[in-house]
PDB file of C-alpha atoms in Angstrom:
ATOM      1  CA  MET A 358     -28.976 -11.566 -20.302  1.00  0.00           C
ATOM      2  CA  SER A 359     -26.894 -13.323 -17.659  1.00  0.00           C
ATOM      3  CA  ASN A 360     -28.266 -13.549 -14.118  1.00  0.00           C
ATOM      4  CA  LYS A 361     -24.733 -13.654 -12.732  1.00  0.00           C
ATOM      5  CA  PRO A 362     -23.584 -10.632 -10.698  1.00  0.00           C
ATOM      6  CA  HIS A 363     -21.546  -8.064 -12.594  1.00  0.00           C
ATOM      7  CA  ILE A 364     -18.224  -6.887 -11.149  1.00  0.00           C
ATOM      8  CA  GLY A 365     -15.614  -4.402 -12.326  1.00  0.00           C
ATOM      9  CA  PHE A 366     -11.981  -5.525 -12.360  1.00  0.00           C
ATOM     10  CA  LEU A 367      -9.411  -2.726 -12.254  1.00  0.00           C
ATOM     11  CA  GLY A 368      -6.255  -2.708 -14.369  1.00  0.00           C
ATOM     12  CA  PRO A 369      -5.787  -6.454 -14.902  1.00  0.00           C
ATOM     13  CA  GLN A 370      -2.317  -7.656 -15.884  1.00  0.00           C
ATOM     14  CA  PRO A 371      -1.722 -10.562 -18.311  1.00  0.00           C
ATOM     15  CA  TYR A 372      -0.754 -12.962 -15.502  1.00  0.00           C
ATOM     16  CA  MET A 373      -4.185 -12.432 -13.918  1.00  0.00           C
ATOM     17  CA  GLN A 374      -6.085 -13.853 -16.886  1.00  0.00           C
ATOM     18  CA  ARG A 375      -6.437 -17.351 -15.428  1.00  0.00           C
ATOM     19  CA  ALA A 376      -8.023 -15.918 -12.280  1.00  0.00           C
ATOM     20  CA  ILE A 377     -10.355 -13.744 -14.352  1.00  0.00           C
ATOM     21  CA  ASP A 378     -11.415 -16.764 -16.413  1.00  0.00           C
ATOM     22  CA  GLU A 379     -12.217 -18.609 -13.191  1.00  0.00           C
ATOM     23  CA  MET A 380     -14.206 -15.662 -11.841  1.00  0.00           C
ATOM     24  CA  ASN A 381     -16.201 -15.477 -15.065  1.00  0.00           C
ATOM     25  CA  LYS A 382     -17.667 -18.885 -14.215  1.00  0.00           C
ATOM     26  CA  HIS A 383     -19.531 -17.260 -11.351  1.00  0.00           C
ATOM     27  CA  LEU A 384     -19.583 -13.565 -12.272  1.00  0.00           C
ATOM     28  CA  VAL A 385     -19.611 -11.292 -15.292  1.00  0.00           C
ATOM     29  CA  VAL A 386     -16.238  -9.560 -15.104  1.00  0.00           C
ATOM     30  CA  HIS A 387     -15.826  -6.159 -16.764  1.00  0.00           C
ATOM     31  CA  GLU A 388     -12.284  -4.837 -17.151  1.00  0.00           C
ATOM     32  CA  LEU A 389     -11.865  -1.186 -16.165  1.00  0.00           C
ATOM     33  CA  HIS A 390      -8.795   0.999 -16.682  1.00  0.00           C
ATOM     34  CA  PRO A 391      -9.068   4.285 -14.757  1.00  0.00           C
ATOM     35  CA  ASP A 392      -6.033   6.551 -15.111  1.00  0.00           C
ATOM     36  CA  THR A 393      -6.323   9.107 -12.317  1.00  0.00           C
ATOM     37  CA  TRP A 394      -8.084   9.798  -9.010  1.00  0.00           C
ATOM     38  CA  LYS A 395      -9.746  12.961 -10.309  1.00  0.00           C
ATOM     39  CA  TYR A 396     -13.340  13.270  -9.167  1.00  0.00           C
ATOM     40  CA  GLU A 397     -14.588  13.804 -12.718  1.00  0.00           C
ATOM     41  CA  GLU A 398     -13.026  10.546 -13.894  1.00  0.00           C
ATOM     42  CA  MET A 399     -14.247   8.633 -10.837  1.00  0.00           C
ATOM     43  CA  ASP A 400     -17.773   9.931 -11.422  1.00  0.00           C
ATOM     44  CA  ALA A 401     -17.546   8.823 -15.064  1.00  0.00           C
ATOM     45  CA  VAL A 402     -16.320   5.340 -14.108  1.00  0.00           C
ATOM     46  CA  ALA A 403     -19.136   5.001 -11.571  1.00  0.00           C
ATOM     47  CA  ASP A 404     -21.654   6.021 -14.249  1.00  0.00           C
ATOM     48  CA  GLU A 405     -20.191   3.391 -16.597  1.00  0.00           C
ATOM     49  CA  CYS A 406     -20.565   0.800 -13.845  1.00  0.00           C
ATOM     50  CA  ARG A 407     -24.228   1.654 -13.329  1.00  0.00           C
ATOM     51  CA  GLN A 408     -24.890   1.411 -17.068  1.00  0.00           C
ATOM     52  CA  LYS A 409     -23.330  -2.071 -17.109  1.00  0.00           C
ATOM     53  CA  ASN A 410     -25.045  -3.236 -13.892  1.00  0.00           C
ATOM     54  CA  ILE A 411     -21.685  -3.411 -12.114  1.00  0.00           C
ATOM     55  CA  THR A 412     -22.408  -3.321  -8.390  1.00  0.00           C
ATOM     56  CA  SER A 413     -18.806  -3.188  -7.127  1.00  0.00           C
ATOM     57  CA  VAL A 414     -15.201  -3.071  -8.314  1.00  0.00           C
ATOM     58  CA  ALA A 415     -12.149  -5.026  -7.198  1.00  0.00           C
ATOM     59  CA  GLY A 416      -8.666  -5.990  -8.315  1.00  0.00           C
ATOM     60  CA  PHE A 417      -5.410  -7.675  -7.370  1.00  0.00           C
ATOM     61  CA  ALA A 418      -2.938  -4.782  -7.571  1.00  0.00           C
ATOM     62  CA  GLN A 419      -2.003  -2.671  -4.547  1.00  0.00           C
ATOM     63  CA  LYS A 420      -1.570   0.356  -6.805  1.00  0.00           C
ATOM     64  CA  ASP A 421      -5.296   0.275  -7.601  1.00  0.00           C
ATOM     65  CA  ALA A 422      -6.459   0.169  -3.975  1.00  0.00           C
ATOM     66  CA  PHE A 423      -7.469   3.839  -3.771  1.00  0.00           C
ATOM     67  CA  HIS A 424      -9.498   3.479  -6.950  1.00  0.00           C
ATOM     68  CA  HIS A 425     -11.450   0.709  -5.193  1.00  0.00           C
ATOM     69  CA  ILE A 426     -12.497   3.144  -2.461  1.00  0.00           C
ATOM     70  CA  LEU A 427     -13.294   6.076  -4.746  1.00  0.00           C
ATOM     71  CA  ILE A 428     -15.412   4.017  -7.138  1.00  0.00           C
ATOM     72  CA  ASN A 429     -17.091   1.690  -4.639  1.00  0.00           C
ATOM     73  CA  GLU A 430     -18.262   4.526  -2.407  1.00  0.00           C
ATOM     74  CA  ARG A 431     -19.861   6.151  -5.468  1.00  0.00           C
ATOM     75  CA  LEU A 432     -21.695   2.863  -6.043  1.00  0.00           C
ATOM     76  CA  GLY A 433     -23.066   2.947  -2.495  1.00  0.00           C
ATOM     77  CA  ASN A 434     -20.798   0.262  -1.049  1.00  0.00           C
ATOM     78  CA  THR A 435     -19.192   0.252   2.395  1.00  0.00           C
ATOM     79  CA  VAL A 436     -15.527   1.240   2.098  1.00  0.00           C
ATOM     80  CA  PRO A 437     -12.634   1.802   4.530  1.00  0.00           C
ATOM     81  CA  SER A 438     -12.364   5.309   5.960  1.00  0.00           C
ATOM     82  CA  ARG A 439      -9.728   7.619   4.496  1.00  0.00           C
ATOM     83  CA  LEU A 440      -7.832   7.503   7.800  1.00  0.00           C
ATOM     84  CA  ALA A 441      -7.840   3.698   7.853  1.00  0.00           C
ATOM     85  CA  PHE A 442      -6.609   3.642   4.266  1.00  0.00           C
ATOM     86  CA  LEU A 443      -3.832   6.138   5.052  1.00  0.00           C
ATOM     87  CA  TYR A 444      -2.579   3.843   7.816  1.00  0.00           C
ATOM     88  CA  CYS A 445      -2.840   0.782   5.565  1.00  0.00           C
ATOM     89  CA  MET A 446      -0.707   2.440   2.891  1.00  0.00           C
ATOM     90  CA  ASN A 447       2.167   3.479   5.181  1.00  0.00           C
ATOM     91  CA  LYS A 448       4.398   0.865   6.789  1.00  0.00           C
ATOM     92  CA  TYR A 449       5.449   3.165   9.623  1.00  0.00           C
ATOM     93  CA  LEU A 450       1.869   3.989  10.588  1.00  0.00           C
ATOM     94  CA  MET A 451       0.981   0.297  10.523  1.00  0.00           C
ATOM     95  CA  ARG A 452       3.791  -0.422  12.995  1.00  0.00           C
ATOM     96  CA  THR A 453       2.444   2.206  15.407  1.00  0.00           C
ATOM     97  CA  LEU A 454      -0.732   0.128  15.755  1.00  0.00           C
ATOM     98  CA  GLU A 455       1.062  -3.061  16.824  1.00  0.00           C
ATOM     99  CA  ALA A 456       0.722  -4.062  20.474  1.00  0.00           C
ATOM    100  CA  ASN A 457       4.223  -5.536  20.825  1.00  0.00           C
ATOM    101  CA  PRO A 458       6.313  -4.523  17.817  1.00  0.00           C
ATOM    102  CA  PHE A 459       9.995  -5.116  17.237  1.00  0.00           C
ATOM    103  CA  TRP A 460      12.186  -2.010  17.383  1.00  0.00           C
ATOM    104  CA  PHE A 461      11.301   0.600  14.767  1.00  0.00           C
ATOM    105  CA  ASP A 462      11.583   4.344  14.191  1.00  0.00           C
ATOM    106  CA  TYR A 463      10.703   6.761  11.429  1.00  0.00           C
ATOM    107  CA  VAL A 464      13.287   8.188   9.033  1.00  0.00           C
ATOM    108  CA  ASP A 465      12.588  11.491   7.279  1.00  0.00           C
ATOM    109  CA  PRO A 466      15.605  12.466   5.120  1.00  0.00           C
ATOM    110  CA  MET A 467      14.112  15.833   4.120  1.00  0.00           C
ATOM    111  CA  ASN A 468      13.632  16.998   7.715  1.00  0.00           C
ATOM    112  CA  GLU A 469      16.404  15.130   9.531  1.00  0.00           C
ATOM    113  CA  SER A 470      20.157  15.247   9.024  1.00  0.00           C
ATOM    114  CA  ASP A 471      22.253  12.110   8.584  1.00  0.00           C
ATOM    115  CA  GLU A 472      23.598  12.599  12.103  1.00  0.00           C
ATOM    116  CA  GLU A 473      20.121  12.926  13.626  1.00  0.00           C
ATOM    117  CA  ILE A 474      18.979   9.762  11.892  1.00  0.00           C
ATOM    118  CA  ILE A 475      22.099   7.786  12.828  1.00  0.00           C
ATOM    119  CA  ALA A 476      21.658   8.796  16.477  1.00  0.00           C
ATOM    120  CA  LYS A 477      18.187   7.177  16.507  1.00  0.00           C
ATOM    121  CA  ILE A 478      19.363   3.796  15.240  1.00  0.00           C
ATOM    122  CA  THR A 479      19.673   1.352  18.130  1.00  0.00           C
ATOM    123  CA  GLU A 480      20.189  -1.842  16.115  1.00  0.00           C
ATOM    124  CA  TRP A 481      22.865  -2.537  13.478  1.00  0.00           C
ATOM    125  CA  PRO A 482      22.379  -4.025  10.948  1.00  0.00           C
ATOM    126  CA  PHE A 483      18.759  -3.026  10.425  1.00  0.00           C
ATOM    127  CA  MET A 484      16.159  -2.814   7.691  1.00  0.00           C
ATOM    128  CA  LEU A 485      15.308   0.487   6.008  1.00  0.00           C
ATOM    129  CA  LYS A 486      12.014   0.342   4.139  1.00  0.00           C
ATOM    130  CA  ASN A 487      10.127   2.748   1.931  1.00  0.00           C
ATOM    131  CA  THR A 488       6.864   3.336   3.807  1.00  0.00           C
ATOM    132  CA  SER A 489       4.799   4.161   0.717  1.00  0.00           C
ATOM    133  CA  LEU A 490       3.556   0.872  -0.653  1.00  0.00           C
ATOM    134  CA  SER A 491       4.154   0.288  -4.366  1.00  0.00           C
ATOM    135  CA  LEU A 492       6.467   3.303  -4.678  1.00  0.00           C
ATOM    136  CA  GLY A 493      10.228   3.351  -5.013  1.00  0.00           C
ATOM    137  CA  ARG A 494      12.885   0.747  -4.387  1.00  0.00           C
ATOM    138  CA  GLY A 495      11.475  -0.794  -1.282  1.00  0.00           C
ATOM    139  CA  ILE A 496      13.836  -2.600   1.078  1.00  0.00           C
ATOM    140  CA  PHE A 497      17.431  -1.978   2.119  1.00  0.00           C
ATOM    141  CA  LYS A 498      19.641  -3.985   4.450  1.00  0.00           C
ATOM    142  CA  ILE A 499      21.736  -1.344   6.222  1.00  0.00           C
ATOM    143  CA  LYS A 500      24.956  -2.726   7.689  1.00  0.00           C
ATOM    144  CA  ASN A 501      26.718   0.495   8.667  1.00  0.00           C
ATOM    145  CA  GLU A 502      26.605   4.295   8.551  1.00  0.00           C
ATOM    146  CA  ASP A 503      28.015   4.430   5.021  1.00  0.00           C
ATOM    147  CA  ASP A 504      25.165   2.248   3.732  1.00  0.00           C
ATOM    148  CA  LEU A 505      22.660   4.513   5.431  1.00  0.00           C
ATOM    149  CA  ARG A 506      24.187   7.733   4.151  1.00  0.00           C
ATOM    150  CA  ALA A 507      24.157   6.366   0.586  1.00  0.00           C
ATOM    151  CA  VAL A 508      20.428   5.566   0.685  1.00  0.00           C
ATOM    152  CA  LEU A 509      19.563   8.911   2.287  1.00  0.00           C
ATOM    153  CA  LYS A 510      21.596  10.767  -0.340  1.00  0.00           C
ATOM    154  CA  SER A 511      19.872   8.867  -3.142  1.00  0.00           C
ATOM    155  CA  TYR A 512      16.436   9.733  -1.781  1.00  0.00           C
ATOM    156  CA  ARG A 513      17.248  13.414  -1.326  1.00  0.00           C
ATOM    157  CA  GLU A 514      18.338  13.562  -4.967  1.00  0.00           C
ATOM    158  CA  ASP A 515      15.219  11.777  -6.260  1.00  0.00           C
ATOM    159  CA  THR A 516      12.873  14.750  -6.457  1.00  0.00           C
ATOM    160  CA  ALA A 517      10.457  12.870  -8.721  1.00  0.00           C
ATOM    161  CA  LEU A 518       9.923  10.140  -6.115  1.00  0.00           C
ATOM    162  CA  GLN A 519       9.511  12.749  -3.368  1.00  0.00           C
ATOM    163  CA  ALA A 520       6.861  14.542  -5.420  1.00  0.00           C
ATOM    164  CA  GLU A 521       4.986  11.329  -6.195  1.00  0.00           C
ATOM    165  CA  ILE A 522       4.912  10.227  -2.555  1.00  0.00           C
ATOM    166  CA  ASN A 523       3.729  13.670  -1.451  1.00  0.00           C
ATOM    167  CA  SER A 524       1.063  13.775  -4.151  1.00  0.00           C
ATOM    168  CA  LYS A 525      -0.350  10.394  -3.157  1.00  0.00           C
ATOM    169  CA  ASN A 526      -0.355  11.257   0.536  1.00  0.00           C
ATOM    170  CA  GLN A 527      -2.178  14.531  -0.143  1.00  0.00           C
ATOM    171  CA  GLU A 528      -4.886  12.642  -2.030  1.00  0.00           C
ATOM    172  CA  TYR A 529      -5.233  10.032   0.722  1.00  0.00           C
ATOM    173  CA  MET A 530      -5.575  12.757   3.380  1.00  0.00           C
ATOM    174  CA  LYS A 531      -8.387  14.668   1.666  1.00  0.00           C
ATOM    175  CA  GLY A 532     -11.407  14.727   3.935  1.00  0.00           C
ATOM    176  CA  ILE A 533      -9.556  13.597   7.073  1.00  0.00           C
ATOM    177  CA  PRO A 534     -10.007  16.107   9.934  1.00  0.00           C
ATOM    178  CA  GLU A 535      -6.712  17.788  10.754  1.00  0.00           C
ATOM    179  CA  ASP A 536      -6.837  16.690  14.394  1.00  0.00           C
ATOM    180  CA  LYS A 537      -7.064  13.053  13.257  1.00  0.00           C
ATOM    181  CA  LEU A 538      -4.013  13.149  10.987  1.00  0.00           C
ATOM    182  CA  PRO A 539      -0.865  11.380  12.242  1.00  0.00           C
ATOM    183  CA  LYS A 540       1.870  13.688  13.521  1.00  0.00           C
ATOM    184  CA  VAL A 541       4.479  11.957  11.362  1.00  0.00           C
ATOM    185  CA  LEU A 542       4.064  10.587   7.829  1.00  0.00           C
ATOM    186  CA  PRO A 543       7.625   9.610   6.908  1.00  0.00           C
ATOM    187  CA  PRO A 544       8.974   8.173   3.638  1.00  0.00           C
ATOM    188  CA  PHE A 545      11.082   5.551   5.472  1.00  0.00           C
ATOM    189  CA  ILE A 546      10.901   3.256   8.469  1.00  0.00           C
ATOM    190  CA  ALA A 547      13.966   1.793  10.187  1.00  0.00           C
ATOM    191  CA  GLU A 548      13.217  -1.484  11.917  1.00  0.00           C
ATOM    192  CA  HIS A 549      14.548  -4.683  13.418  1.00  0.00           C
ATOM    193  CA  MET A 550      16.164  -6.973  10.860  1.00  0.00           C
ATOM    194  CA  VAL A 551      14.917 -10.532  10.671  1.00  0.00           C
ATOM    195  CA  ASP A 552      17.553 -12.835   9.171  1.00  0.00           C
ATOM    196  CA  MET A 553      15.764 -14.184   6.110  1.00  0.00           C
ATOM    197  CA  ASN A 554      18.364 -16.939   5.798  1.00  0.00           C
ATOM    198  CA  THR A 555      17.042 -18.492   9.011  1.00  0.00           C
ATOM    199  CA  ALA A 556      13.390 -17.418   8.934  1.00  0.00           C
ATOM    200  CA  ILE A 557      10.447 -17.267   6.556  1.00  0.00           C
ATOM    201  CA  GLU A 558       8.273 -14.183   6.204  1.00  0.00           C
ATOM    202  CA  TYR A 559       4.606 -14.597   5.442  1.00  0.00           C
ATOM    203  CA  CYS A 560       2.131 -12.019   4.239  1.00  0.00           C
ATOM    204  CA  TYR A 561      -1.226 -12.305   5.993  1.00  0.00           C
ATOM    205  CA  GLU A 562      -4.082 -12.320   3.500  1.00  0.00           C
ATOM    206  CA  GLY A 563      -7.524 -11.339   4.685  1.00  0.00           C
ATOM    207  CA  TYR A 564     -10.192  -8.680   4.781  1.00  0.00           C
ATOM    208  CA  ILE A 565     -12.701  -7.049   7.116  1.00  0.00           C
ATOM    209  CA  THR A 566     -16.375  -7.084   6.218  1.00  0.00           C
ATOM    210  CA  GLY A 567     -18.645  -4.072   6.501  1.00  0.00           C
ATOM    211  CA  ASP A 568     -19.879  -5.520   9.811  1.00  0.00           C
ATOM    212  CA  GLY A 569     -16.365  -5.724  11.235  1.00  0.00           C
ATOM    213  CA  GLU A 570     -15.848  -9.472  10.775  1.00  0.00           C
ATOM    214  CA  ILE A 571     -12.217 -10.419  10.073  1.00  0.00           C
ATOM    215  CA  VAL A 572     -11.928 -13.049   7.337  1.00  0.00           C
ATOM    216  CA  HIS A 573      -8.573 -14.813   6.878  1.00  0.00           C
ATOM    217  CA  TYR A 574      -7.999 -16.790   3.700  1.00  0.00           C
ATOM    218  CA  ALA A 575      -4.266 -17.275   3.111  1.00  0.00           C
ATOM    219  CA  LEU A 576      -0.656 -16.872   4.167  1.00  0.00           C
ATOM    220  CA  THR A 577       1.656 -15.978   1.276  1.00  0.00           C
ATOM    221  CA  GLU A 578       5.350 -16.787   1.594  1.00  0.00           C
ATOM    222  CA  GLU A 579       7.616 -13.854   0.755  1.00  0.00           C
ATOM    223  CA  VAL A 580      10.779 -14.555  -1.256  1.00  0.00           C
ATOM    224  CA  TYR A 581      13.965 -12.516  -0.789  1.00  0.00           C
ATOM    225  CA  PHE A 582      17.459 -12.313  -2.254  1.00  0.00           C
ATOM    226  CA  SER A 583      20.406 -12.778   0.107  1.00  0.00           C
ATOM    227  CA  ASN A 584      20.712  -8.993   0.566  1.00  0.00           C
ATOM    228  CA  HIS A 585      17.103  -8.968   1.821  1.00  0.00           C
ATOM    229  CA  GLN A 586      15.662  -7.184  -1.198  1.00  0.00           C
ATOM    230  CA  ALA A 587      12.302  -8.674  -2.067  1.00  0.00           C
ATOM    231  CA  LEU A 588      11.469 -10.263  -5.389  1.00  0.00           C
TER     232      LEU A 588
END
């Protein structure tokens, strides 16, 4: 039996194989493929982990992040609070934590009219972004009111996307005291547009340990098309 630590890897994609091979030099990597966030399934996955001596689970995909919390806490590991995770998974909420942010405002097409939203926009052109990470077509460069109305109309007609966003948010919010919940949890954020033809956007890569230490390990360059939609 190997003395290397055992780790669970959630939902690996083919392009991740090289990284998994590298990890297997130092760990015993077990691939796991949970389908839902249902408590019964999470309990079953945690039981499987214990049987295989898996002490924690991880992964590369944003879509699996909530699985990390649900499974790791069942294995007795320190995990982010539900409230912290809710903020991490919503671009608007993340902006509200910044000390000196560029201009931004929330956009809620189901509870605001086109006219109400247009009246809030103080910068044209601007960026309109889906706040729910890994859901929906994400980034829009809005040049004028017609562009904005078109995106709002498309969202209002996409009942499947609305339902999926609402379902995920409801799961994230389970267990959070009502007085701690944010007052606004919008599907879109309008914010200052950075000209990607003259600037480079980097994604900060890091993590916070259970003791609160911030560990930085990379800056990843983001690549965009000329209309500012991300690759």
